XYZ file of C-alpha atoms in Angstrom:
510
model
C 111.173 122.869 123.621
C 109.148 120.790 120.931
C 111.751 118.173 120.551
C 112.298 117.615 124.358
C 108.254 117.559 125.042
C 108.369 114.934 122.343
C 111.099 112.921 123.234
C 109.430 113.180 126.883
C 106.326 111.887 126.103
C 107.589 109.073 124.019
C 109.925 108.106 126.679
C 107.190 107.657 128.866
C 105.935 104.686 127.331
C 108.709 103.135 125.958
C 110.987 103.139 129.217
C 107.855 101.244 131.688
C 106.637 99.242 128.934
C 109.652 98.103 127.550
C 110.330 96.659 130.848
C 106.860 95.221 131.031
C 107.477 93.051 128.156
C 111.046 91.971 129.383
C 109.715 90.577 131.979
C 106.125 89.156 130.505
C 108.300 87.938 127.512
C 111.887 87.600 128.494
C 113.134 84.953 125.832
C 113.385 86.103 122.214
C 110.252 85.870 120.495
C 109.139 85.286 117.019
C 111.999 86.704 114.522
C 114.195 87.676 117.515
C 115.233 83.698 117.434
C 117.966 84.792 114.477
C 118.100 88.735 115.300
C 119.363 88.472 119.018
C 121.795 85.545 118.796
C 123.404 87.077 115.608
C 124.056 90.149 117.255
C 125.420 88.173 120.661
C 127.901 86.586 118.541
C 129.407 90.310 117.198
C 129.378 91.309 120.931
C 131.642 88.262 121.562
C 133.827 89.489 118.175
C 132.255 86.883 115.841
C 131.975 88.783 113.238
C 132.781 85.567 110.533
C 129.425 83.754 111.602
C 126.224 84.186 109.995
C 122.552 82.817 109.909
C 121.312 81.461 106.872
C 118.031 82.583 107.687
C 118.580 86.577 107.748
C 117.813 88.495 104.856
C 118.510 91.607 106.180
C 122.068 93.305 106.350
C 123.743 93.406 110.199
C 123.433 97.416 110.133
C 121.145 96.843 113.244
C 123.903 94.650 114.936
C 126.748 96.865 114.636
C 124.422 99.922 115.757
C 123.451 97.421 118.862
C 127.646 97.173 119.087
C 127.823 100.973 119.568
C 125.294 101.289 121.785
C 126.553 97.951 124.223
C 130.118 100.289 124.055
C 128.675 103.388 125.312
C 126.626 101.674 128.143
C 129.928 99.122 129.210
C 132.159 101.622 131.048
C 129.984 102.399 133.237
C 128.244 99.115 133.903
C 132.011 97.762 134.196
C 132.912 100.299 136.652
C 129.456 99.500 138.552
C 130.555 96.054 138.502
C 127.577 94.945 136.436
C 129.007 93.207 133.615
C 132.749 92.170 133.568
C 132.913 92.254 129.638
C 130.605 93.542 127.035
C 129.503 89.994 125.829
C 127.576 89.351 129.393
C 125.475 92.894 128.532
C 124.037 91.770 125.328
C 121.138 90.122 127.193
C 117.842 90.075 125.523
C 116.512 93.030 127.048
C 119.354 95.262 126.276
C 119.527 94.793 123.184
C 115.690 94.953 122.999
C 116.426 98.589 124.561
C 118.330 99.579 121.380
C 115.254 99.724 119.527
C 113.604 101.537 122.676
C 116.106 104.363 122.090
C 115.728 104.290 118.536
C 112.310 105.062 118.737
C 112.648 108.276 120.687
C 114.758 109.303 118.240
C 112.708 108.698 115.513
C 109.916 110.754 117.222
C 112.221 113.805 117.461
C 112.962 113.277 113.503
C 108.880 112.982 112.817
C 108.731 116.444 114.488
C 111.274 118.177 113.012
C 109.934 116.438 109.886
C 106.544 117.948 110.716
C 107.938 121.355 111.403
C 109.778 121.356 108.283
C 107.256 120.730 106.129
C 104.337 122.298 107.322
C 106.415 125.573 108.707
C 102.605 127.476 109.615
C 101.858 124.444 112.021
C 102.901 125.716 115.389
C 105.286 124.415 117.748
C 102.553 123.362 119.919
C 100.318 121.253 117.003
C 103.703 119.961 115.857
C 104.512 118.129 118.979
C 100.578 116.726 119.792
C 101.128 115.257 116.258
C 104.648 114.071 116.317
C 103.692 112.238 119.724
C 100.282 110.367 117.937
C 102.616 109.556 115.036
C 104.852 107.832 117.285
C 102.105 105.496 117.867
C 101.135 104.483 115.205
C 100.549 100.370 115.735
C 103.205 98.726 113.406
C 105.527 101.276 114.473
C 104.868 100.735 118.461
C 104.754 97.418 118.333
C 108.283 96.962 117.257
C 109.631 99.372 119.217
C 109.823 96.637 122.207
C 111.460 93.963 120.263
C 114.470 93.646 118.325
C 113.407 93.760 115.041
C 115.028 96.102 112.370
C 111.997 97.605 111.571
C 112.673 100.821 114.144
C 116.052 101.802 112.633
C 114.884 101.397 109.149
C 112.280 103.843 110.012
C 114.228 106.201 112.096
C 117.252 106.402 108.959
C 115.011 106.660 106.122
C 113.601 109.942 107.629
C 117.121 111.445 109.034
C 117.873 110.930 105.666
C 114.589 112.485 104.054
C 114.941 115.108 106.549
C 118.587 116.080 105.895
C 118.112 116.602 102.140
C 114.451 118.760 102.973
C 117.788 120.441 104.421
C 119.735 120.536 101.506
C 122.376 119.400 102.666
C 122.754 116.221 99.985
C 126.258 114.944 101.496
C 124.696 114.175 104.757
C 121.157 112.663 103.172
C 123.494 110.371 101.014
C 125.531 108.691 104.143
C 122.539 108.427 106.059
C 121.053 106.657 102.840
C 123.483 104.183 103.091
C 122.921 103.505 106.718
C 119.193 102.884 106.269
C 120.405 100.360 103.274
C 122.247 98.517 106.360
C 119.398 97.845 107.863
C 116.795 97.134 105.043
C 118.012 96.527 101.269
C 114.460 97.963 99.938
C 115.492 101.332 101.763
C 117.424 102.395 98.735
C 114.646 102.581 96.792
C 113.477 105.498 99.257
C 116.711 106.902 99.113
C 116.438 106.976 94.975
C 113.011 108.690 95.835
C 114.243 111.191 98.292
C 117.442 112.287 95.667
C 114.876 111.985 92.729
C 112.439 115.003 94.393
C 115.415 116.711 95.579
C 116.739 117.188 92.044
C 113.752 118.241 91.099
C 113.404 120.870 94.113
C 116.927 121.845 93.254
C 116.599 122.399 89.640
C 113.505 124.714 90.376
C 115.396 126.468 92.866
C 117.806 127.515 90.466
C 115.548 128.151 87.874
C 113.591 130.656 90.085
C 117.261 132.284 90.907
C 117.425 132.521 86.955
C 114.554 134.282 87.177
C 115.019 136.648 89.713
C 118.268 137.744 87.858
C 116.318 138.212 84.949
C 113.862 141.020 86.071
C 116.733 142.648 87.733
C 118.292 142.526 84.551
C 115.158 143.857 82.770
C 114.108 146.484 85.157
C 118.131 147.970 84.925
C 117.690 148.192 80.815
C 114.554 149.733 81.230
C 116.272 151.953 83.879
C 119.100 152.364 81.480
C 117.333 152.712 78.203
C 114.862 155.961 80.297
C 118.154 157.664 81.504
C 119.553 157.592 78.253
C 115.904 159.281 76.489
C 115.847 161.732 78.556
C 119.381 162.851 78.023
C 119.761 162.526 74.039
C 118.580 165.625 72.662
C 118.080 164.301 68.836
C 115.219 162.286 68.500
C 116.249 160.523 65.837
C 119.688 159.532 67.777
C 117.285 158.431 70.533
C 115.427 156.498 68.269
C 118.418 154.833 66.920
C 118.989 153.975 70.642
C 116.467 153.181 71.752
C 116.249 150.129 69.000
C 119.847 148.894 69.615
C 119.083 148.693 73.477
C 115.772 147.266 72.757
C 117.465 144.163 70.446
C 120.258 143.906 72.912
C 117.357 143.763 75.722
C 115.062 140.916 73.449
C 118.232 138.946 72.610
C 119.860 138.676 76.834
C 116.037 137.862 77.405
C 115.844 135.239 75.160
C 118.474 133.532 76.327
C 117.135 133.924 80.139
C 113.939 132.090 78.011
C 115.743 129.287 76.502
C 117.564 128.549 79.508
C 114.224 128.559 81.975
C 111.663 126.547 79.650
C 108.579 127.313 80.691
C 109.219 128.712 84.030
C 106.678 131.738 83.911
C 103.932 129.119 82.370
C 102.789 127.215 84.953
C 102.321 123.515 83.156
C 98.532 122.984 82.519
C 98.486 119.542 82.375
C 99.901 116.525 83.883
C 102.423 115.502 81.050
C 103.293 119.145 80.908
C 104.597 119.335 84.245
C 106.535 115.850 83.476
C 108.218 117.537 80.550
C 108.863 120.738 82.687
C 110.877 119.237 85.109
C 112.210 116.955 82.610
C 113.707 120.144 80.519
C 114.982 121.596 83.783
C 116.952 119.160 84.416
C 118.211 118.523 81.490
C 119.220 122.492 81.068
C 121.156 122.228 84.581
C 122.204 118.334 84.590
C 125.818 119.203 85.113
C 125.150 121.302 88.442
C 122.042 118.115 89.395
C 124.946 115.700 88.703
C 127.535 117.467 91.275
C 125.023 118.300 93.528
C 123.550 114.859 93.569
C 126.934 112.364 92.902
C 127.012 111.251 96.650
C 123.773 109.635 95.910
C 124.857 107.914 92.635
C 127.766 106.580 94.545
C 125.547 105.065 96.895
C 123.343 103.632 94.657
C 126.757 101.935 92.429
C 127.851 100.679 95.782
C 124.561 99.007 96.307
C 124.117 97.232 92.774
C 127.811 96.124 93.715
C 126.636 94.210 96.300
C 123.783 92.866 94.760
C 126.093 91.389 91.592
C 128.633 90.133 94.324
C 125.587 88.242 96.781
C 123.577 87.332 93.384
C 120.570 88.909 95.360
C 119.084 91.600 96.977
C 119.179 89.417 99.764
C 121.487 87.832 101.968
C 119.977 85.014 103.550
C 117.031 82.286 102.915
C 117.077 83.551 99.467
C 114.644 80.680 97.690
C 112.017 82.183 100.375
C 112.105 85.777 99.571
C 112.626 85.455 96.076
C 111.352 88.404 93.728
C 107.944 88.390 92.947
C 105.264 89.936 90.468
C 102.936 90.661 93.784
C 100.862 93.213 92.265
C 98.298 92.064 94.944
C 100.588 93.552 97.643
C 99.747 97.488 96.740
C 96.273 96.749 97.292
C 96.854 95.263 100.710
C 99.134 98.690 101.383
C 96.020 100.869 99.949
C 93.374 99.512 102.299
C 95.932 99.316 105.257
C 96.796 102.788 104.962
C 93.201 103.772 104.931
C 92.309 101.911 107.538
C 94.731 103.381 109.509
C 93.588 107.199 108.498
C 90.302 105.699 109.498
C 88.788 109.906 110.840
C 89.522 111.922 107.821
C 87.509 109.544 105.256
C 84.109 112.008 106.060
C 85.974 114.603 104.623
C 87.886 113.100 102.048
C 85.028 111.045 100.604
C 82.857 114.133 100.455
C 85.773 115.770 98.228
C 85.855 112.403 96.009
C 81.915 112.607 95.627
C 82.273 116.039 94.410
C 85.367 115.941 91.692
C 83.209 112.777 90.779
C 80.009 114.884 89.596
C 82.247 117.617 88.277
C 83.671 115.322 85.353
C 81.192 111.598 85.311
C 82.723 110.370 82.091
C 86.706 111.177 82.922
C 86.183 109.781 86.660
C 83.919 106.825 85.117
C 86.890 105.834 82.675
C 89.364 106.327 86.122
C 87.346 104.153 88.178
C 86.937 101.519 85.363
C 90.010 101.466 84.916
C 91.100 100.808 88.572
C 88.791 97.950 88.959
C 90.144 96.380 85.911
C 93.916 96.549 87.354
C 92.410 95.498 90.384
C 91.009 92.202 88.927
C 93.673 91.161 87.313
C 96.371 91.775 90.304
C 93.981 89.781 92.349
C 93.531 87.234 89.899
C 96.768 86.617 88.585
C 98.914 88.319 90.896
C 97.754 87.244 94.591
C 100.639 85.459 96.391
C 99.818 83.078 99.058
C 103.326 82.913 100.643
C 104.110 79.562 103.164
C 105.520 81.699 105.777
C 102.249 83.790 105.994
C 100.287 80.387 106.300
C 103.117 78.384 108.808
C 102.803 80.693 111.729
C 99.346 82.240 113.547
C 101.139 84.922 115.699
C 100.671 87.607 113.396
C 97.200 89.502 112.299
C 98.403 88.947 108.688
C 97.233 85.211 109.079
C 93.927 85.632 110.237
C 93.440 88.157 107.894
C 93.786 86.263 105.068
C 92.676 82.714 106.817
C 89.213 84.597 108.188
C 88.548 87.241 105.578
C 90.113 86.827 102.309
C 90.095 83.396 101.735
C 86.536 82.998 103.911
C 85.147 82.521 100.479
C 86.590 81.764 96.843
C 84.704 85.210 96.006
C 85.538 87.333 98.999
C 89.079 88.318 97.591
C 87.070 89.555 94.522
C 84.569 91.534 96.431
C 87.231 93.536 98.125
C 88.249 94.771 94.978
C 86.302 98.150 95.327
C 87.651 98.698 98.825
C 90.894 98.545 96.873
C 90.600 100.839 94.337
C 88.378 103.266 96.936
C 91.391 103.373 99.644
C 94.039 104.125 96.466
C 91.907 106.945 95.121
C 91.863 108.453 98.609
C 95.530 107.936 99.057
C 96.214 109.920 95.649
C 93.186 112.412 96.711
C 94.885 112.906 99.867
C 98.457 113.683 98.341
C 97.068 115.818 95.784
C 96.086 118.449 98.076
C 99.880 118.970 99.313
C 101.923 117.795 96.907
C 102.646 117.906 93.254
C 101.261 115.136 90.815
C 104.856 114.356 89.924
C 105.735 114.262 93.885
C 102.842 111.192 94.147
C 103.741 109.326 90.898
C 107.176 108.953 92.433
C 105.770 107.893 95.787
C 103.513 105.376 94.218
C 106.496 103.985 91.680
C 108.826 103.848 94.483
C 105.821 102.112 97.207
C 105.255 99.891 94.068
C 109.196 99.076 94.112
C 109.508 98.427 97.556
C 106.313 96.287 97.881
C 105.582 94.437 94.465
C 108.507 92.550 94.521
C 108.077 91.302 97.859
C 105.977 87.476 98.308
C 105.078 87.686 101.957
C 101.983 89.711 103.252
C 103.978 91.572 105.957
C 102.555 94.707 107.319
C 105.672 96.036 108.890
C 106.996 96.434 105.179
C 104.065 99.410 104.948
C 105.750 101.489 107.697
C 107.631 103.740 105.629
C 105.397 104.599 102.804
C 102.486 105.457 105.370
C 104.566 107.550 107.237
C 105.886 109.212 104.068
C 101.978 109.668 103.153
C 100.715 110.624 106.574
C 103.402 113.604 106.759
C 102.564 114.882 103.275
C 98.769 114.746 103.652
C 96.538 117.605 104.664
C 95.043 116.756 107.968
C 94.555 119.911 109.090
C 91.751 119.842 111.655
C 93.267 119.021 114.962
C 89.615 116.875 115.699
C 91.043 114.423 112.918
C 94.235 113.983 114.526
C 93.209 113.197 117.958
C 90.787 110.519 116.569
C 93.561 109.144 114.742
C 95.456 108.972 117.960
C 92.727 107.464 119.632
C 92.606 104.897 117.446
C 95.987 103.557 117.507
C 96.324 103.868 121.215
C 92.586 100.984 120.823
C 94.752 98.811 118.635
C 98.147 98.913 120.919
C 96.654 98.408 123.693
C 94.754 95.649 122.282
C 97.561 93.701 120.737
C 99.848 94.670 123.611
C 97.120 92.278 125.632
C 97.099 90.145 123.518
C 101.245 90.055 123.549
C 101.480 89.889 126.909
C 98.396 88.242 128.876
C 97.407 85.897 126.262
C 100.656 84.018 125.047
C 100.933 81.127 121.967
C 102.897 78.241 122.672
C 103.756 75.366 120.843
C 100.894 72.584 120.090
C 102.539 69.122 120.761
C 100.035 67.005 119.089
C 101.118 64.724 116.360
C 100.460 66.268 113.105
C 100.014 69.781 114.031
C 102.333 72.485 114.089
C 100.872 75.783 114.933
C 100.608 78.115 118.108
C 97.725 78.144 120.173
C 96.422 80.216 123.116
């Protein structure tokens, strides 16, 4: 019943106000301008043509093409549309996102339930359906952007291998890389803790054999004392089954390093799981291969295209934009806006227990800071040409306000990372967040433009392995979103840009 209550609730929006903006805004808008007449050339069978200006592979396309096919019988037999070219209108394929997205809510749930199995069907689906809000999420649920597939792939993908089932979380890892290139640096991440989960799994199975085998000898070697008469016999015995016992434990030992120990420290734990894996890298390697396919496939393509990606290529070249993780720190804490009470309170306190190590830490983190800000702060054109996205007046009204305003941001920086690390901590392993901050790191460094909609799947990835447990904190998160959509939806809709004519100028205006 949790899925359908979710996938009810969603729908509930998305269906009246998906319509809403059809009709407000019935011409493509914004990026749509190269999305929606790409994809109404496949619908006419041009597959040969392509814009220049997309970077992004046609996975969204051909998954507009499937869903155009299933809707066409019945629209033909209706007398609706005569060939499948005249339904690839705007809207409809606007309404392949719209779908999409109520899929992707079902995933967040199951996603939820998964990983927090204690939660409750009921707190599962209140969650799953204030997830579904969240702003850059919502937002591009009405228009044909890729952003909504990427999303809804990534965490079938996560999802199936949570699953175990690796085949499955491989081919939907190369779907997602259909619709975003970067998305196969989460699918390195999701294989990456899934080798790790599975190597521990089979260590632990190592170790349940092992006290069975131990308790048996110790079985054995009592049965066999009480029936030898000569004590010196038994003795005798007693220290052949005792070597034969130390020498099938030591090889239970040699191949389990460390697996009754818990690691104590950080490095520790890196060269635990580095050890495991190593012990069981043939059984990781078969396990895993689908994955490593995948990933050959993908640096195959980016040999053959001579980039990562496929269009406008001098515009989105790769760049050192350390800058960009600091952006993605103080978004993402913006956006968990309730819980910092709590979590700041928890900061405070680790703080006083250890003032010298947290000193150095913090030191440390304003240092990096400085110099990503100073030498690593990208001011891209496309995030200066165009005033129809919050990105712009973001940096045009705070940022760049004053020359030392970037500078003086620097501990809201470091503050929202430590929180984002604080917040992980509680769930996850320290191992689990250095690979989420690596691959985040991958995904956004590299990127030039300040583009918000590139911090979707990280903050989901963070938001479903943080502990927000209080049910309080939740609902003020979803309070807060459903403020900011229903402000920019106004904004959207009832106060339009267009195009200022004047000689000299070429912006948007109200």
């Amino acid at each position: 019943m949790g899925r359908i209550a979710v996938a009810a609730v969603v729908s509930l929006w998305v269906i009246p106000i998906s319509v809403l903006v059809d009709r407000v805004v019935p011409d493509p808008y914004m990026d749509e301008i190269f999305h929606i007449p790409q994809a109404q050339r496949y619908c006419r069978g041009d597959f040969g043509t392509w814009d220049p200006m997309i970077t992004t592979p046609p996975g969204l396309y051909y998954l507009s093409l499937v869903y155009i096919a299933s809707l066409f019988p019945s629209m033909w037999f209706a007398k609706f549309a005569p060939t499948m070219s005249s339904i690839c209108s705007t809207a409809t394929l606007r309404s392949t996102n719209a779908v999409v997205a109520v899929i992707c809510s079902v995933l967040i749930y199951d996603l939820l339930i998964q990983l927090r199995p204690t939660l409750g069907e009921k707190k599962a689906t209140i969650y799953a359906i204030l997830l579904a809000s969240y702003p850059l999420h919502w937002f591009f649920t009405f228009l044909y952007y890729t952003d909504v597939a990427s999303l809804t792939a990534v965490l079938a993908m996560y999802l199936a291998s949570l699953k175990r089932k690796y085949w499955l979380s491989a081919m939907l890892g190369a779907l997602a890389t259909t619709f975003r290139q970067t998305n196969i640096i989460w699918m390195f991440f999701t294989a990456a803790n899934s080798a790790v989960s599975y190597a521990e799994n089979l260590c632990g199975q190592d170790s349940v054999l092992q006290n069975k085998h131990k308790t048996m000898l110790e079985n054995n070697d009592l049965l066999s004392h009480n029936r030898s008469t000569p004590i010196s016999s038994g003795l005798r015995k007693r220290r052949m089954h005792n070597s034969s016992s130390n020498s099938q434990q030591s090889v239970f030992e040699r191949s389990e390093f460390s697996l009754h120990h818990p690691p104590a420290g950080f490095f520790d734990e890196i060269l635990d799981v580095i050890s495991k894996l190593w012990i069981l890298k043939w059984k990781v390697a078969i396990a895993f291969a689908p994955f490593v396919m995948v990933l050959l496939a993908f640096v195959t393509f980016v040999i053959w295209n001579g980039s990562i990606v496929l269009g406008a290529k001098e515009a989105h070249a790769v760049s050192p934009h350390f800058a960009q993780m600091l952006y993605f720190g103080l978004c993402c804490a913006a956006a968990l806006g309730p819980v910092h009470f709590t979590q700041a309170t928890c900061l405070y306190q680790s703080f006083r227990k250890n003032k010298i190590f947290y000193s150095f830490q913090v030191l440390l983190a304003l240092v990096i800071g400085f110099i990503s800000v100073f030498f690593f702060s990208i001011a891209h054109p496309y995030l200066l040409a165009d005033n129809r996205h919050y990105p712009f007046y973001l940096w045009r009204k705070v940022v760049q306000v004053h020359r030392m305003m970037k500078y003086l941001l620097i501990p809201l920086y470091v503050y929202s990372w430590f929180f984002i690390v604080s917040i992980l901590g509680e769930r996850q392993r320290r191992i689990w967040v250095l690979s989420y901050v690596i691959a985040t790191a991958l995904v956004l460094v590299p990127a030039p433009l300040i583009e918000f909609r590139y911090y979707t799947i990280p903050f989901y990835l963070l938001i479903l392995h943080s502990k927000i447990g209080e049910t309080s904190n939740w609902l003020l998160i979803g309070s807060l979103y459903a403020v900011v959509n229903i402000f920019t939806m106004y904004l959207f809709l009832f106060r339009p840009f267009h195009w200022d004519h004047e000689p000299g100028t070429q912006r948007f205006i109200w």
